[in-house]
mmCIF file with all atom_site columns, C-alpha atoms in Angstrom:
data_model
loop_
_atom_site.group_PDB
_atom_site.id
_atom_site.type_symbol
_atom_site.label_atom_id
_atom_site.label_alt_id
_atom_site.label_comp_id
_atom_site.label_asym_id
_atom_site.label_entity_id
_atom_site.label_seq_id
_atom_site.pdbx_PDB_ins_code
_atom_site.Cartn_x
_atom_site.Cartn_y
_atom_site.Cartn_z
_atom_site.occupancy
_atom_site.B_iso_or_equiv
_atom_site.pdbx_formal_charge
_atom_site.auth_seq_id
_atom_site.auth_comp_id
_atom_site.auth_asym_id
_atom_site.auth_atom_id
_atom_site.pdbx_PDB_model_num
ATOM 1   C CA . UNK A 1 1   ? -32.147 -66.353 10.719  1.00 65.00 ? 16  UNK A CA 1
ATOM 2   C CA . UNK A 1 2   ? -31.685 -62.989 9.061   1.00 82.00 ? 17  UNK A CA 1
ATOM 3   C CA . UNK A 1 3   ? -29.073 -60.390 8.507   1.00 89.00 ? 18  UNK A CA 1
ATOM 4   C CA . UNK A 1 4   ? -28.256 -57.131 6.826   1.00 92.00 ? 19  UNK A CA 1
ATOM 5   C CA . UNK A 1 5   ? -26.077 -56.323 3.817   1.00 94.00 ? 20  UNK A CA 1
ATOM 6   C CA . UNK A 1 6   ? -23.392 -55.152 6.279   1.00 95.00 ? 21  UNK A CA 1
ATOM 7   C CA . UNK A 1 7   ? -23.521 -58.545 8.017   1.00 95.00 ? 22  UNK A CA 1
ATOM 8   C CA . UNK A 1 8   ? -22.839 -60.218 4.666   1.00 94.00 ? 23  UNK A CA 1
ATOM 9   C CA . UNK A 1 9   ? -19.775 -58.065 4.051   1.00 95.00 ? 24  UNK A CA 1
ATOM 10  C CA . UNK A 1 10  ? -18.449 -58.520 7.595   1.00 95.00 ? 25  UNK A CA 1
ATOM 11  C CA . UNK A 1 11  ? -18.885 -62.301 7.588   1.00 94.00 ? 26  UNK A CA 1
ATOM 12  C CA . UNK A 1 12  ? -17.378 -62.566 4.117   1.00 93.00 ? 27  UNK A CA 1
ATOM 13  C CA . UNK A 1 13  ? -14.373 -60.505 5.221   1.00 93.00 ? 28  UNK A CA 1
ATOM 14  C CA . UNK A 1 14  ? -13.961 -62.777 8.241   1.00 91.00 ? 29  UNK A CA 1
ATOM 15  C CA . UNK A 1 15  ? -13.660 -65.774 5.937   1.00 89.00 ? 30  UNK A CA 1
ATOM 16  C CA . UNK A 1 16  ? -17.093 -67.364 6.277   1.00 87.00 ? 31  UNK A CA 1
ATOM 17  C CA . UNK A 1 17  ? -17.027 -68.424 2.615   1.00 83.00 ? 32  UNK A CA 1
ATOM 18  C CA . UNK A 1 18  ? -13.260 -68.835 2.229   1.00 90.00 ? 33  UNK A CA 1
ATOM 19  C CA . UNK A 1 19  ? -10.816 -66.095 1.328   1.00 92.00 ? 34  UNK A CA 1
ATOM 20  C CA . UNK A 1 20  ? -11.955 -62.521 1.977   1.00 90.00 ? 35  UNK A CA 1
ATOM 21  C CA . UNK A 1 21  ? -13.351 -60.754 -1.094  1.00 93.00 ? 36  UNK A CA 1
ATOM 22  C CA . UNK A 1 22  ? -11.164 -58.610 -3.340  1.00 94.00 ? 37  UNK A CA 1
ATOM 23  C CA . UNK A 1 23  ? -14.002 -56.126 -3.845  1.00 96.00 ? 38  UNK A CA 1
ATOM 24  C CA . UNK A 1 24  ? -17.520 -55.474 -2.513  1.00 97.00 ? 39  UNK A CA 1
ATOM 25  C CA . UNK A 1 25  ? -20.283 -54.729 -5.017  1.00 97.00 ? 40  UNK A CA 1
ATOM 26  C CA . UNK A 1 26  ? -23.457 -54.042 -3.062  1.00 97.00 ? 41  UNK A CA 1
ATOM 27  C CA . UNK A 1 27  ? -26.837 -53.975 -4.808  1.00 94.00 ? 42  UNK A CA 1
ATOM 28  C CA . UNK A 1 28  ? -28.415 -53.438 -7.160  1.00 93.00 ? 43  UNK A CA 1
ATOM 29  C CA . UNK A 1 29  ? -30.872 -51.616 -4.969  1.00 91.00 ? 44  UNK A CA 1
ATOM 30  C CA . UNK A 1 30  ? -34.467 -50.814 -5.880  1.00 92.00 ? 45  UNK A CA 1
ATOM 31  C CA . UNK A 1 31  ? -34.552 -47.019 -5.881  1.00 91.00 ? 46  UNK A CA 1
ATOM 32  C CA . UNK A 1 32  ? -31.885 -44.335 -5.748  1.00 92.00 ? 47  UNK A CA 1
ATOM 33  C CA . UNK A 1 33  ? -29.461 -43.626 -2.908  1.00 92.00 ? 48  UNK A CA 1
ATOM 34  C CA . UNK A 1 34  ? -28.896 -39.865 -3.056  1.00 91.00 ? 49  UNK A CA 1
ATOM 35  C CA . UNK A 1 35  ? -27.963 -37.084 -0.656  1.00 90.00 ? 50  UNK A CA 1
ATOM 36  C CA . UNK A 1 36  ? -28.629 -37.592 3.026   1.00 88.00 ? 51  UNK A CA 1
ATOM 37  C CA . UNK A 1 37  ? -30.694 -40.686 2.206   1.00 88.00 ? 52  UNK A CA 1
ATOM 38  C CA . UNK A 1 38  ? -27.489 -42.741 1.960   1.00 91.00 ? 53  UNK A CA 1
ATOM 39  C CA . UNK A 1 39  ? -27.508 -42.839 5.768   1.00 90.00 ? 54  UNK A CA 1
ATOM 40  C CA . UNK A 1 40  ? -30.602 -45.087 5.582   1.00 90.00 ? 55  UNK A CA 1
ATOM 41  C CA . UNK A 1 41  ? -29.277 -47.378 2.871   1.00 94.00 ? 56  UNK A CA 1
ATOM 42  C CA . UNK A 1 42  ? -28.217 -50.943 3.527   1.00 95.00 ? 57  UNK A CA 1
ATOM 43  C CA . UNK A 1 43  ? -26.690 -50.959 0.046   1.00 96.00 ? 58  UNK A CA 1
ATOM 44  C CA . UNK A 1 44  ? -24.411 -48.005 0.783   1.00 96.00 ? 59  UNK A CA 1
ATOM 45  C CA . UNK A 1 45  ? -23.738 -49.269 4.325   1.00 96.00 ? 60  UNK A CA 1
ATOM 46  C CA . UNK A 1 46  ? -22.439 -52.565 2.938   1.00 97.00 ? 61  UNK A CA 1
ATOM 47  C CA . UNK A 1 47  ? -20.069 -50.699 0.619   1.00 97.00 ? 62  UNK A CA 1
ATOM 48  C CA . UNK A 1 48  ? -18.958 -48.477 3.496   1.00 96.00 ? 63  UNK A CA 1
ATOM 49  C CA . UNK A 1 49  ? -18.300 -51.555 5.632   1.00 96.00 ? 64  UNK A CA 1
ATOM 50  C CA . UNK A 1 50  ? -16.070 -52.907 2.883   1.00 96.00 ? 65  UNK A CA 1
ATOM 51  C CA . UNK A 1 51  ? -14.088 -49.663 2.739   1.00 96.00 ? 66  UNK A CA 1
ATOM 52  C CA . UNK A 1 52  ? -13.750 -49.622 6.539   1.00 95.00 ? 67  UNK A CA 1
ATOM 53  C CA . UNK A 1 53  ? -12.279 -53.137 6.283   1.00 95.00 ? 68  UNK A CA 1
ATOM 54  C CA . UNK A 1 54  ? -9.853  -52.036 3.559   1.00 94.00 ? 69  UNK A CA 1
ATOM 55  C CA . UNK A 1 55  ? -11.803 -53.658 0.715   1.00 96.00 ? 70  UNK A CA 1
ATOM 56  C CA . UNK A 1 56  ? -12.613 -51.591 -2.402  1.00 97.00 ? 71  UNK A CA 1
ATOM 57  C CA . UNK A 1 57  ? -16.377 -51.104 -2.668  1.00 97.00 ? 72  UNK A CA 1
ATOM 58  C CA . UNK A 1 58  ? -19.162 -50.029 -5.009  1.00 97.00 ? 73  UNK A CA 1
ATOM 59  C CA . UNK A 1 59  ? -22.829 -49.417 -4.115  1.00 97.00 ? 74  UNK A CA 1
ATOM 60  C CA . UNK A 1 60  ? -25.281 -49.834 -7.015  1.00 97.00 ? 75  UNK A CA 1
ATOM 61  C CA . UNK A 1 61  ? -28.840 -48.471 -7.152  1.00 95.00 ? 76  UNK A CA 1
ATOM 62  C CA . UNK A 1 62  ? -31.444 -47.990 -9.877  1.00 93.00 ? 77  UNK A CA 1
ATOM 63  C CA . UNK A 1 63  ? -34.432 -45.690 -10.206 1.00 92.00 ? 78  UNK A CA 1
ATOM 64  C CA . UNK A 1 64  ? -37.697 -47.243 -11.365 1.00 91.00 ? 79  UNK A CA 1
ATOM 65  C CA . UNK A 1 65  ? -38.381 -46.941 -15.090 1.00 88.00 ? 80  UNK A CA 1
ATOM 66  C CA . UNK A 1 66  ? -40.311 -43.746 -15.675 1.00 80.00 ? 81  UNK A CA 1
ATOM 67  C CA . UNK A 1 67  ? -39.474 -42.597 -12.158 1.00 71.00 ? 82  UNK A CA 1
ATOM 68  C CA . UNK A 1 68  ? -41.876 -45.096 -10.596 1.00 67.00 ? 83  UNK A CA 1
ATOM 69  C CA . UNK A 1 69  ? -45.039 -43.962 -12.334 1.00 64.00 ? 84  UNK A CA 1
ATOM 70  C CA . UNK A 1 70  ? -47.654 -46.535 -13.225 1.00 64.00 ? 85  UNK A CA 1
ATOM 71  C CA . UNK A 1 71  ? -49.352 -49.340 -11.298 1.00 67.00 ? 86  UNK A CA 1
ATOM 72  C CA . UNK A 1 72  ? -46.098 -50.783 -9.975  1.00 71.00 ? 87  UNK A CA 1
ATOM 73  C CA . UNK A 1 73  ? -42.457 -49.864 -10.348 1.00 81.00 ? 88  UNK A CA 1
ATOM 74  C CA . UNK A 1 74  ? -40.438 -51.690 -12.968 1.00 88.00 ? 89  UNK A CA 1
ATOM 75  C CA . UNK A 1 75  ? -36.657 -51.911 -12.981 1.00 90.00 ? 90  UNK A CA 1
ATOM 76  C CA . UNK A 1 76  ? -34.080 -52.765 -15.613 1.00 89.00 ? 91  UNK A CA 1
ATOM 77  C CA . UNK A 1 77  ? -30.683 -53.289 -14.002 1.00 92.00 ? 92  UNK A CA 1
ATOM 78  C CA . UNK A 1 78  ? -28.740 -54.290 -17.131 1.00 91.00 ? 93  UNK A CA 1
ATOM 79  C CA . UNK A 1 79  ? -27.119 -50.928 -17.854 1.00 91.00 ? 94  UNK A CA 1
ATOM 80  C CA . UNK A 1 80  ? -26.329 -49.855 -14.294 1.00 93.00 ? 95  UNK A CA 1
ATOM 81  C CA . UNK A 1 81  ? -24.834 -53.216 -13.335 1.00 93.00 ? 96  UNK A CA 1
ATOM 82  C CA . UNK A 1 82  ? -22.761 -53.384 -16.535 1.00 92.00 ? 97  UNK A CA 1
ATOM 83  C CA . UNK A 1 83  ? -21.466 -49.881 -15.759 1.00 93.00 ? 98  UNK A CA 1
ATOM 84  C CA . UNK A 1 84  ? -20.643 -50.854 -12.174 1.00 94.00 ? 99  UNK A CA 1
ATOM 85  C CA . UNK A 1 85  ? -18.763 -53.928 -13.405 1.00 95.00 ? 100 UNK A CA 1
ATOM 86  C CA . UNK A 1 86  ? -16.553 -51.625 -15.485 1.00 94.00 ? 101 UNK A CA 1
ATOM 87  C CA . UNK A 1 87  ? -15.690 -49.686 -12.305 1.00 95.00 ? 102 UNK A CA 1
ATOM 88  C CA . UNK A 1 88  ? -14.368 -52.755 -10.475 1.00 97.00 ? 103 UNK A CA 1
ATOM 89  C CA . UNK A 1 89  ? -10.848 -52.618 -11.995 1.00 97.00 ? 104 UNK A CA 1
ATOM 90  C CA . UNK A 1 90  ? -10.609 -48.890 -11.216 1.00 96.00 ? 105 UNK A CA 1
ATOM 91  C CA . UNK A 1 91  ? -11.760 -49.359 -7.604  1.00 96.00 ? 106 UNK A CA 1
ATOM 92  C CA . UNK A 1 92  ? -9.210  -52.162 -7.163  1.00 96.00 ? 107 UNK A CA 1
ATOM 93  C CA . UNK A 1 93  ? -6.215  -50.168 -8.439  1.00 96.00 ? 108 UNK A CA 1
ATOM 94  C CA . UNK A 1 94  ? -3.537  -49.649 -5.808  1.00 94.00 ? 109 UNK A CA 1
ATOM 95  C CA . UNK A 1 95  ? -3.633  -45.892 -6.457  1.00 95.00 ? 110 UNK A CA 1
ATOM 96  C CA . UNK A 1 96  ? -7.401  -45.577 -5.900  1.00 95.00 ? 111 UNK A CA 1
ATOM 97  C CA . UNK A 1 97  ? -8.117  -43.927 -2.510  1.00 94.00 ? 112 UNK A CA 1
ATOM 98  C CA . UNK A 1 98  ? -9.121  -46.639 -0.007  1.00 90.00 ? 113 UNK A CA 1
ATOM 99  C CA . UNK A 1 99  ? -11.501 -44.306 1.855   1.00 92.00 ? 114 UNK A CA 1
ATOM 100 C CA . UNK A 1 100 ? -13.699 -43.704 -1.228  1.00 93.00 ? 115 UNK A CA 1
ATOM 101 C CA . UNK A 1 101 ? -16.700 -45.712 -2.371  1.00 93.00 ? 116 UNK A CA 1
ATOM 102 C CA . UNK A 1 102 ? -18.435 -45.510 -5.709  1.00 94.00 ? 117 UNK A CA 1
ATOM 103 C CA . UNK A 1 103 ? -22.153 -44.836 -5.168  1.00 95.00 ? 118 UNK A CA 1
ATOM 104 C CA . UNK A 1 104 ? -23.647 -45.598 -8.595  1.00 95.00 ? 119 UNK A CA 1
ATOM 105 C CA . UNK A 1 105 ? -27.250 -44.542 -9.299  1.00 94.00 ? 120 UNK A CA 1
ATOM 106 C CA . UNK A 1 106 ? -28.888 -45.504 -12.595 1.00 93.00 ? 121 UNK A CA 1
ATOM 107 C CA . UNK A 1 107 ? -31.688 -43.317 -13.954 1.00 91.00 ? 122 UNK A CA 1
ATOM 108 C CA . UNK A 1 108 ? -35.180 -44.648 -14.608 1.00 87.00 ? 123 UNK A CA 1
ATOM 109 C CA . UNK A 1 109 ? -34.796 -44.956 -18.378 1.00 87.00 ? 124 UNK A CA 1
ATOM 110 C CA . UNK A 1 110 ? -34.424 -47.977 -20.671 1.00 85.00 ? 125 UNK A CA 1
ATOM 111 C CA . UNK A 1 111 ? -30.765 -49.004 -21.179 1.00 84.00 ? 126 UNK A CA 1
ATOM 112 C CA . UNK A 1 112 ? -30.887 -47.928 -24.843 1.00 85.00 ? 127 UNK A CA 1
ATOM 113 C CA . UNK A 1 113 ? -31.654 -44.352 -23.742 1.00 86.00 ? 128 UNK A CA 1
ATOM 114 C CA . UNK A 1 114 ? -28.570 -43.957 -21.525 1.00 84.00 ? 129 UNK A CA 1
ATOM 115 C CA . UNK A 1 115 ? -25.872 -41.653 -22.827 1.00 84.00 ? 130 UNK A CA 1
ATOM 116 C CA . UNK A 1 116 ? -22.882 -41.456 -20.530 1.00 86.00 ? 131 UNK A CA 1
ATOM 117 C CA . UNK A 1 117 ? -22.163 -40.937 -16.863 1.00 90.00 ? 132 UNK A CA 1
ATOM 118 C CA . UNK A 1 118 ? -21.453 -38.044 -14.546 1.00 90.00 ? 133 UNK A CA 1
ATOM 119 C CA . UNK A 1 119 ? -19.162 -37.957 -11.504 1.00 90.00 ? 134 UNK A CA 1
ATOM 120 C CA . UNK A 1 120 ? -20.556 -35.872 -8.656  1.00 89.00 ? 135 UNK A CA 1
ATOM 121 C CA . UNK A 1 121 ? -20.157 -35.335 -4.945  1.00 87.00 ? 136 UNK A CA 1
ATOM 122 C CA . UNK A 1 122 ? -22.795 -36.406 -2.476  1.00 87.00 ? 137 UNK A CA 1
ATOM 123 C CA . UNK A 1 123 ? -25.335 -33.627 -2.081  1.00 86.00 ? 138 UNK A CA 1
ATOM 124 C CA . UNK A 1 124 ? -27.774 -32.610 0.638   1.00 84.00 ? 139 UNK A CA 1
ATOM 125 C CA . UNK A 1 125 ? -31.491 -33.225 0.594   1.00 75.00 ? 140 UNK A CA 1
ATOM 126 C CA . UNK A 1 126 ? -33.824 -30.928 2.474   1.00 75.00 ? 141 UNK A CA 1
ATOM 127 C CA . UNK A 1 127 ? -37.246 -32.266 3.456   1.00 74.00 ? 142 UNK A CA 1
ATOM 128 C CA . UNK A 1 128 ? -40.136 -29.897 4.102   1.00 75.00 ? 143 UNK A CA 1
#
């Protein structure tokens, strides 16, 4: 039997594991979810499903260290997941817009090299 991240959110919201969740944190995903590519992302889709069900939601993704160069991609999720955890109280505030998800993307650098965060709008990506 298999399922998607959206299935997990939907079944959890229906009470499969007890009370519905207070918040959805989807990910951390291997690779970034940027621009139009979010339409292909199960990670972002799970967060969107939460928002559509009235549950605050955060999608978390991480670029490979060094941008994926080398024999195989390596990931270090410590910084991006710690940052996302700090967003949970904000996303759960009554005054936070219920139609908004946080789509968090961590850069491909070691956690010690991170220096802050930037809030942006979803952009467009043009493929040639």
